[in-house]
Short mmCIF file of C-alpha atoms in Angstrom, two decimals:
data_model
loop_
_atom_site.label_atom_id
_atom_site.label_comp_id
_atom_site.label_asym_id
_atom_site.label_seq_id
_atom_site.Cartn_x
_atom_site.Cartn_y
_atom_site.Cartn_z
CA UNK B 1 -14.87 -42.92 164.97
CA UNK B 2 -10.82 -43.41 164.70
CA UNK B 3 -8.24 -41.73 166.98
CA UNK B 4 -7.32 -38.68 164.82
CA UNK B 5 -10.90 -38.08 164.62
CA UNK B 6 -12.07 -38.28 167.34
CA UNK B 7 -9.35 -34.96 167.81
CA UNK B 8 -10.45 -33.08 165.35
CA UNK B 9 -13.44 -33.29 167.19
CA UNK B 10 -11.74 -32.29 170.58
CA UNK B 11 -10.24 -29.45 168.70
CA UNK B 12 -13.36 -28.09 167.25
CA UNK B 13 -14.90 -27.80 170.70
CA UNK B 14 -11.57 -26.39 172.39
CA UNK B 15 -11.04 -29.61 174.86
CA UNK B 16 -7.98 -30.95 173.08
CA UNK B 17 -4.83 -30.61 175.41
CA UNK B 18 -1.68 -29.19 173.73
CA UNK B 19 -0.03 -33.06 173.55
CA UNK B 20 -3.11 -34.16 171.94
CA UNK B 21 -2.61 -30.99 169.47
CA UNK B 22 0.77 -32.03 169.15
CA UNK B 23 -0.56 -35.34 167.87
CA UNK B 24 -3.29 -33.63 165.62
CA UNK B 25 -0.80 -31.52 163.74
CA UNK B 26 1.84 -34.17 163.30
CA UNK B 27 -0.92 -36.56 161.81
CA UNK B 28 -2.31 -33.36 159.49
CA UNK B 29 1.00 -32.34 158.11
CA UNK B 30 1.58 -36.08 157.23
CA UNK B 31 0.06 -36.01 153.59
CA UNK B 32 -2.96 -34.81 151.30
CA UNK B 33 -4.83 -37.08 152.39
CA UNK B 34 -5.27 -36.01 156.09
CA UNK B 35 -5.05 -31.74 155.36
CA UNK B 36 -8.20 -32.95 153.21
CA UNK B 37 -10.04 -34.59 156.29
CA UNK B 38 -9.14 -32.27 158.75
CA UNK B 39 -10.06 -29.31 156.06
CA UNK B 40 -13.66 -30.32 155.17
CA UNK B 41 -14.36 -31.15 159.33
CA UNK B 42 -13.39 -27.79 160.07
CA UNK B 43 -15.73 -26.35 156.90
CA UNK B 44 -18.83 -28.23 158.36
CA UNK B 45 -18.29 -26.24 161.70
CA UNK B 46 -18.42 -23.30 160.42
CA UNK B 47 -14.78 -22.27 159.48
CA UNK B 48 -13.68 -20.27 156.52
CA UNK B 49 -10.18 -21.45 155.27
CA UNK B 50 -8.74 -19.50 152.57
CA UNK B 51 -7.62 -20.96 149.34
CA UNK B 52 -3.97 -20.52 150.25
CA UNK B 53 -4.87 -22.30 153.89
CA UNK B 54 -2.93 -25.55 152.59
CA UNK B 55 0.44 -24.84 152.55
CA UNK B 56 2.25 -26.85 155.57
CA UNK B 57 2.66 -23.18 157.13
CA UNK B 58 -0.88 -22.20 157.47
CA UNK B 59 -1.49 -25.15 158.60
CA UNK B 60 0.99 -25.15 161.47
CA UNK B 61 -0.27 -21.35 162.57
CA UNK B 62 -3.64 -22.62 162.58
CA UNK B 63 -2.46 -25.37 164.71
CA UNK B 64 -0.23 -24.19 166.81
CA UNK B 65 -2.78 -20.34 167.73
CA UNK B 66 -6.30 -21.86 168.02
CA UNK B 67 -7.32 -21.50 171.95
CA UNK B 68 -8.45 -25.21 173.83
CA UNK B 69 -12.19 -23.93 174.42
CA UNK B 70 -15.45 -25.37 174.25
CA UNK B 71 -17.92 -24.33 171.73
CA UNK B 72 -15.48 -22.88 169.58
CA UNK B 73 -18.20 -22.24 166.35
CA UNK B 74 -20.12 -19.90 168.12
CA UNK B 75 -16.42 -17.68 168.29
CA UNK B 76 -16.69 -17.48 164.54
CA UNK B 77 -20.58 -17.86 163.35
CA UNK B 78 -20.61 -17.60 159.41
CA UNK B 79 -24.26 -17.68 159.62
CA UNK B 80 -24.21 -13.96 160.84
CA UNK B 81 -21.23 -13.38 157.91
CA UNK B 82 -18.22 -12.36 160.28
CA UNK B 83 -15.62 -12.13 158.96
CA UNK B 84 -13.66 -14.93 161.45
CA UNK B 85 -10.41 -14.61 162.98
CA UNK B 86 -9.53 -18.04 162.68
CA UNK B 87 -6.35 -18.46 165.07
CA UNK B 88 -7.44 -18.76 169.26
CA UNK B 89 -4.54 -18.50 171.35
CA UNK B 90 -3.99 -20.44 174.48
CA UNK B 91 -5.24 -19.27 178.04
CA UNK B 92 -6.52 -15.74 178.28
CA UNK B 93 -10.31 3.93 175.21
CA UNK B 94 -14.33 10.55 174.21
CA UNK B 95 -13.05 11.98 170.70
CA UNK B 96 -13.15 15.44 172.30
CA UNK B 97 -11.03 15.64 175.48
CA UNK B 98 -13.21 17.46 178.66
CA UNK B 99 -10.64 18.56 181.27
CA UNK B 100 -8.89 16.06 183.43
CA UNK B 101 -7.93 16.88 186.92
CA UNK B 102 -8.85 19.51 189.45
CA UNK B 103 -6.23 21.54 191.28
CA UNK B 104 -5.31 19.70 194.84
CA UNK B 105 -2.94 21.88 196.06
CA UNK B 106 -0.15 24.00 194.50
CA UNK B 107 2.46 20.67 194.28
CA UNK B 108 -1.07 18.90 192.34
CA UNK B 109 0.61 17.58 188.73
CA UNK B 110 -0.40 19.48 185.91
CA UNK B 111 -2.33 17.80 182.53
CA UNK B 112 -0.54 17.12 180.54
CA UNK B 113 0.02 19.07 177.47
CA UNK B 114 -1.17 17.55 174.03
CA UNK B 115 2.31 17.50 172.09
CA UNK B 116 3.79 16.08 175.46
CA UNK B 117 1.56 13.09 175.14
CA UNK B 118 2.18 12.55 172.30
CA UNK B 119 5.62 12.40 172.31
CA UNK B 120 5.22 10.01 175.37
CA UNK B 121 3.24 7.44 173.93
CA UNK B 122 6.15 6.43 171.35
CA UNK B 123 8.49 6.40 175.03
CA UNK B 124 9.10 2.23 175.24
CA UNK B 125 9.44 3.01 179.18
CA UNK B 126 6.95 4.43 181.47
CA UNK B 127 7.66 8.11 182.99
CA UNK B 128 6.23 8.66 186.78
CA UNK B 129 5.99 12.67 187.11
CA UNK B 130 6.29 13.30 190.94
CA UNK B 131 4.26 15.89 192.59
CA UNK B 132 7.27 19.59 192.50
CA UNK B 133 6.48 18.98 188.20
CA UNK B 134 9.60 16.46 187.66
CA UNK B 135 9.39 13.76 185.82
CA UNK B 136 11.62 10.41 186.38
CA UNK B 137 12.18 7.58 183.35
CA UNK B 138 11.53 4.04 184.46
CA UNK B 139 13.50 1.29 183.01
CA UNK B 140 11.72 -1.64 181.69
CA UNK B 141 14.77 -3.76 183.43
CA UNK B 142 16.91 -3.51 186.78
CA UNK B 143 15.21 -1.66 190.11
CA UNK B 144 15.46 1.54 191.22
CA UNK B 145 14.06 3.89 193.89
CA UNK B 146 12.17 7.48 193.18
CA UNK B 147 12.76 9.54 195.84
CA UNK B 148 10.88 13.39 196.14
CA UNK B 149 11.92 16.96 195.87
CA UNK B 150 13.65 16.20 199.35
CA UNK B 151 15.41 13.02 198.38
CA UNK B 152 13.46 10.92 200.36
CA UNK B 153 11.87 7.49 198.96
CA UNK B 154 8.69 7.67 198.16
CA UNK B 155 8.71 4.32 195.80
CA UNK B 156 10.52 1.20 195.27
CA UNK B 157 11.08 0.03 191.25
CA UNK B 158 10.98 -3.81 190.85
CA UNK B 159 11.35 -5.28 188.15
CA UNK B 160 7.78 -3.59 186.40
CA UNK B 161 6.44 -2.43 189.69
CA UNK B 162 6.43 0.30 191.47
CA UNK B 163 5.73 0.04 195.35
CA UNK B 164 4.61 3.21 197.33
CA UNK B 165 5.99 3.10 200.89
CA UNK B 166 2.96 2.88 203.51
CA UNK B 167 3.45 5.83 205.26
CA UNK B 168 1.16 8.18 208.47
CA UNK B 169 2.15 11.86 208.10
CA UNK B 170 -0.31 13.46 210.07
CA UNK B 171 1.15 17.31 210.00
CA UNK B 172 0.20 17.27 206.35
CA UNK B 173 -3.59 16.46 205.58
CA UNK B 174 -2.94 17.56 201.83
CA UNK B 175 -2.65 14.91 198.92
CA UNK B 176 0.28 15.30 197.63
CA UNK B 177 0.24 13.82 193.43
CA UNK B 178 2.20 11.75 191.98
CA UNK B 179 1.42 10.97 187.74
CA UNK B 180 2.07 7.59 186.08
CA UNK B 181 2.29 6.65 182.17
CA UNK B 182 2.52 3.66 180.42
CA UNK B 183 4.17 3.91 176.87
CA UNK B 184 2.50 1.92 174.22
CA UNK B 185 3.73 -2.00 174.11
CA UNK B 186 3.86 -1.97 177.93
CA UNK B 187 2.27 -2.88 180.87
CA UNK B 188 3.38 -2.30 184.68
CA UNK B 189 1.56 -2.68 187.81
CA UNK B 190 1.66 0.03 191.05
CA UNK B 191 0.98 -0.84 194.83
CA UNK B 192 -0.16 2.11 196.30
CA UNK B 193 0.29 2.73 199.47
CA UNK B 194 -2.64 1.96 201.29
CA UNK B 195 -2.43 -1.53 199.66
CA UNK B 196 -4.27 -1.13 196.61
CA UNK B 197 -2.77 -2.94 193.39
CA UNK B 198 -3.11 -1.63 190.02
CA UNK B 199 -2.43 -2.92 186.64
CA UNK B 200 -2.09 -0.49 184.07
CA UNK B 201 -2.59 -1.35 180.57
CA UNK B 202 -0.72 -0.07 177.07
CA UNK B 203 -1.18 3.94 176.71
CA UNK B 204 -2.41 3.82 180.37
CA UNK B 205 -2.25 7.34 182.45
CA UNK B 206 -3.17 7.17 186.53
CA UNK B 207 -2.77 9.79 188.49
CA UNK B 208 -2.99 9.42 192.41
CA UNK B 209 -2.04 10.79 196.67
CA UNK B 210 1.54 9.77 197.11
CA UNK B 211 0.51 8.86 200.30
CA UNK B 212 -3.06 6.87 200.08
CA UNK B 213 -3.29 6.50 203.61
CA UNK B 214 -2.92 10.00 204.82
CA UNK B 215 -5.93 10.84 203.07
CA UNK B 216 -8.83 12.52 204.05
CA UNK B 217 -12.58 10.40 203.56
CA UNK B 218 -11.89 9.76 200.86
CA UNK B 219 -8.90 7.99 198.14
CA UNK B 220 -9.44 9.07 195.13
CA UNK B 221 -7.60 8.29 192.44
CA UNK B 222 -7.77 9.80 188.50
CA UNK B 223 -7.59 7.57 185.30
CA UNK B 224 -6.84 7.49 181.92
CA UNK B 225 -6.68 4.21 179.81
CA UNK B 226 -7.20 1.22 181.48
CA UNK B 227 -6.11 -0.83 184.59
CA UNK B 228 -7.11 -3.43 187.35
CA UNK B 229 -8.26 -2.64 190.78
CA UNK B 230 -7.34 -5.05 193.23
CA UNK B 231 -8.39 -2.51 196.46
CA UNK B 232 -7.21 -2.59 199.87
CA UNK B 233 -10.53 -2.64 202.07
CA UNK B 234 -10.98 0.68 204.15
CA UNK B 235 -14.69 0.75 205.19
CA UNK B 236 -13.94 3.82 206.66
CA UNK B 237 -12.18 6.02 203.71
CA UNK B 238 -13.88 4.30 200.90
CA UNK B 239 -11.88 4.81 196.81
CA UNK B 240 -13.20 6.46 194.13
CA UNK B 241 -11.75 5.92 190.60
CA UNK B 242 -12.57 9.37 188.57
CA UNK B 243 -11.82 8.83 184.52
CA UNK B 244 -13.91 12.09 183.81
CA UNK B 245 -17.34 11.39 182.78
CA UNK B 246 -17.79 8.74 185.65
CA UNK B 247 -16.67 7.82 188.61
CA UNK B 248 -16.38 4.31 190.26
CA UNK B 249 -16.75 3.92 194.34
CA UNK B 250 -15.83 1.16 196.58
CA UNK B 251 -14.92 -0.27 199.67
CA UNK B 252 -12.60 -3.32 198.97
CA UNK B 253 -12.88 -5.54 196.01
CA UNK B 254 -11.35 -6.56 192.19
CA UNK B 255 -12.56 -4.28 189.00
CA UNK B 256 -11.11 -3.76 185.47
CA UNK B 257 -12.02 -0.19 183.70
CA UNK B 258 -11.91 0.27 180.64
CA UNK B 259 -12.19 3.98 179.52
CA UNK B 260 -9.51 5.31 176.99
CA UNK B 261 -9.99 9.11 175.77
CA UNK B 262 -10.25 7.65 172.31
CA UNK B 263 -12.98 5.77 173.15
CA UNK B 264 -17.06 6.56 173.21
CA UNK B 265 -17.47 4.21 176.10
CA UNK B 266 -16.10 3.72 179.72
CA UNK B 267 -16.82 0.27 180.69
CA UNK B 268 -16.25 -0.95 184.22
CA UNK B 269 -16.52 -4.51 184.64
CA UNK B 270 -16.36 -6.33 188.38
CA UNK B 271 -14.67 -9.37 189.36
CA UNK B 272 -15.28 -9.75 192.83
CA UNK B 273 -17.29 -7.74 195.66
CA UNK B 274 -19.70 -4.12 194.63
CA UNK B 275 -18.80 -1.18 193.13
CA UNK B 276 -20.83 1.79 192.28
CA UNK B 277 -20.87 3.46 188.99
CA UNK B 278 -22.30 6.79 188.24
CA UNK B 279 -21.89 9.92 186.82
CA UNK B 280 -18.96 12.14 188.08
CA UNK B 281 -21.49 15.34 187.28
CA UNK B 282 -24.90 13.90 188.09
CA UNK B 283 -24.34 11.31 191.12
CA UNK B 284 -27.73 10.26 191.07
CA UNK B 285 -27.01 8.99 187.76
CA UNK B 286 -25.13 5.72 188.20
CA UNK B 287 -25.49 1.95 189.03
CA UNK B 288 -24.76 -0.67 191.47
CA UNK B 289 -22.56 -3.66 189.86
CA UNK B 290 -22.21 -7.39 191.17
CA UNK B 291 -19.64 -9.25 190.07
CA UNK B 292 -19.73 -10.78 186.43
CA UNK B 293 -21.50 -7.29 185.81
CA UNK B 294 -20.26 -4.94 183.63
CA UNK B 295 -21.54 -1.18 183.74
CA UNK B 296 -20.54 0.17 180.05
CA UNK B 297 -21.63 3.89 179.91
CA UNK B 298 -21.81 6.08 176.11
CA UNK B 299 -19.98 9.21 176.95
CA UNK B 300 -21.90 10.90 173.86
CA UNK B 301 -25.73 9.49 174.92
CA UNK B 302 -25.16 10.16 178.73
CA UNK B 303 -26.38 6.62 179.60
CA UNK B 304 -25.35 3.55 181.31
CA UNK B 305 -26.40 -0.22 179.88
CA UNK B 306 -25.51 -3.57 182.45
CA UNK B 307 -24.68 -6.87 181.24
CA UNK B 308 -23.55 -9.94 182.59
CA UNK B 309 -20.30 -11.15 181.21
CA UNK B 310 -17.37 -12.82 180.71
CA UNK B 311 -15.25 -11.48 182.66
CA UNK B 312 -12.17 -13.54 181.71
CA UNK B 313 -12.53 -11.18 178.32
CA UNK B 314 -11.78 -7.99 179.74
CA UNK B 315 -8.93 -8.64 182.19
CA UNK B 316 -6.96 -11.05 179.29
CA UNK B 317 -4.89 -8.29 178.67
CA UNK B 318 -3.51 -8.45 182.59
CA UNK B 319 -2.00 -12.10 181.12
CA UNK B 320 -0.65 -10.80 177.44
CA UNK B 321 -3.87 -12.11 176.03
CA UNK B 322 -6.03 -10.29 172.78
CA UNK B 323 -9.14 -10.64 172.42
CA UNK B 324 -10.89 -9.75 169.95
CA UNK B 325 -14.73 -10.17 170.18
CA UNK B 326 -17.00 -8.23 167.34
CA UNK B 327 -14.86 -5.81 166.94
CA UNK B 328 -14.45 -3.90 163.59
CA UNK B 329 -11.21 -4.15 161.76
CA UNK B 330 -10.73 0.09 162.56
CA UNK B 331 -11.30 -1.26 166.32
CA UNK B 332 -8.73 -3.81 166.26
CA UNK B 333 -6.34 -1.66 164.59
CA UNK B 334 -6.57 0.93 167.60
CA UNK B 335 -6.14 -1.57 169.95
CA UNK B 336 -3.17 -3.33 168.57
CA UNK B 337 -1.89 0.00 168.54
CA UNK B 338 -1.38 0.46 171.99
CA UNK B 339 -0.12 -3.33 172.29
CA UNK B 340 2.56 -3.33 169.91
CA UNK B 341 3.25 0.48 170.47
CA UNK B 342 2.66 0.59 165.71
CA UNK B 343 1.02 2.81 163.89
CA UNK B 344 -1.71 2.02 161.23
CA UNK B 345 -2.47 3.45 157.78
CA UNK B 346 -5.80 2.03 156.05
CA UNK B 347 -5.89 1.94 152.90
CA UNK B 348 -8.18 -0.76 152.60
CA UNK B 349 -11.26 1.37 153.39
CA UNK B 350 -13.62 -1.49 152.38
CA UNK B 351 -12.00 -3.74 155.89
CA UNK B 352 -12.77 -0.77 157.82
CA UNK B 353 -16.31 -2.16 159.30
CA UNK B 354 -15.88 -6.09 158.57
CA UNK B 355 -16.18 -7.46 162.38
CA UNK B 356 -13.59 -10.23 163.46
CA UNK B 357 -13.88 -11.99 166.82
CA UNK B 358 -10.66 -14.57 167.94
CA UNK B 359 -8.09 -14.54 170.84
CA UNK B 360 -4.56 -14.19 170.81
CA UNK B 361 -1.56 -14.76 172.97
CA UNK B 362 2.10 -13.62 173.41
CA UNK B 363 1.80 -13.43 169.09
CA UNK B 364 4.23 -10.58 167.28
CA UNK B 365 2.26 -8.46 165.09
CA UNK B 366 2.98 -10.10 161.97
CA UNK B 367 1.27 -13.34 163.12
CA UNK B 368 -1.66 -11.66 164.30
CA UNK B 369 -1.84 -9.64 160.94
CA UNK B 370 -1.47 -12.43 158.92
CA UNK B 371 -4.39 -14.30 161.16
CA UNK B 372 -6.29 -11.89 160.06
CA UNK B 373 -6.08 -11.79 156.40
CA UNK B 374 -6.68 -15.50 156.65
CA UNK B 375 -10.25 -14.78 155.81
CA UNK B 376 -10.17 -11.25 154.28
CA UNK B 377 -7.39 -10.86 152.58
CA UNK B 378 -5.24 -7.60 152.87
CA UNK B 379 -1.29 -7.07 152.00
CA UNK B 380 0.55 -5.27 154.71
CA UNK B 381 3.71 -3.59 154.40
CA UNK B 382 5.88 -2.62 157.89
CA UNK B 383 8.62 0.69 157.98
CA UNK B 384 9.39 0.70 161.12
CA UNK B 385 6.89 1.23 163.55
CA UNK B 386 4.39 2.22 160.65
CA UNK B 387 2.35 -0.33 159.50
CA UNK B 388 0.68 0.42 155.62
CA UNK B 389 -2.65 -1.91 154.66
CA UNK B 390 -4.04 -2.32 151.28
CA UNK B 391 -5.75 -4.74 149.89
#
């Protein structure tokens, strides 16, 4: 077997190194004969290439965006008739809204009205709402101080991380809440006052006590959207994440929660330690998780399903990786809206239930759309932040 035939096999198995991938790219683009060899071998390995895939540009995109990972054929199984996304890149939200949060104190954050939420989703800045009801815009760049109504500094922002001060105030045992909203197109990190670290995905909202160290019994936060928690251990004060439908209770561990309001499921994926996931209204209905397992709660059926998963797939967003795992086209568009801060108008209804698998990292929206269109062709038009899709 020649050197380049071996590189093609390594490319298919996702074991190819960046240097080898570059060498293969140069060889494929050298002449039509090499392209034919490459195309034929890819076809035999269950990749479906569209008729317009002969251009040098398409080959470059294909070579530059395929991920170096083993068992790639399983990602695009034609025997299951999946419409396969061809680009796999390097390294890795209930329809009817329920009452979001209880009023804990007179200074608790009120539930944001629907119209306000809509307006905020179009903003490109992180917004924090203080206990007194005032709001502050946290700019994407630079360092900032966040102060309360009395002018006391409660948190400091450095880059895309907001850190709360670890203080102990024995004179006030009542929780004082802050709320942070992450717009579409951004990821943001919080360090809570007890040392817990929280990564918030685009379009997410977290309501949390300003001073967790001073809280009685439990440390409770309220999440809408998706977040990864690295919880500071405190055996005397369990950490609870409330997602409207379910609660996740831990002492100190690492886990990911996805519970967007528009999604039909709440997914809790455990990376380290152990957690208990249970219905908020009926705590006896719940399950215990161990690392590598996911609890999937059906918001409509009110039941749990526990499965073994690849946790990397559910934390990929933290590294700006977009993982598409057996997702419908309509579901992908929702994911893209959050990630790229755009809005889709899908006039190609025949694509709605097509299934895709693949992975992208740090790619612009046009590259993603063009790659998907290689498998199931469609046209799109971009008008500012609105993208219209047609066949």
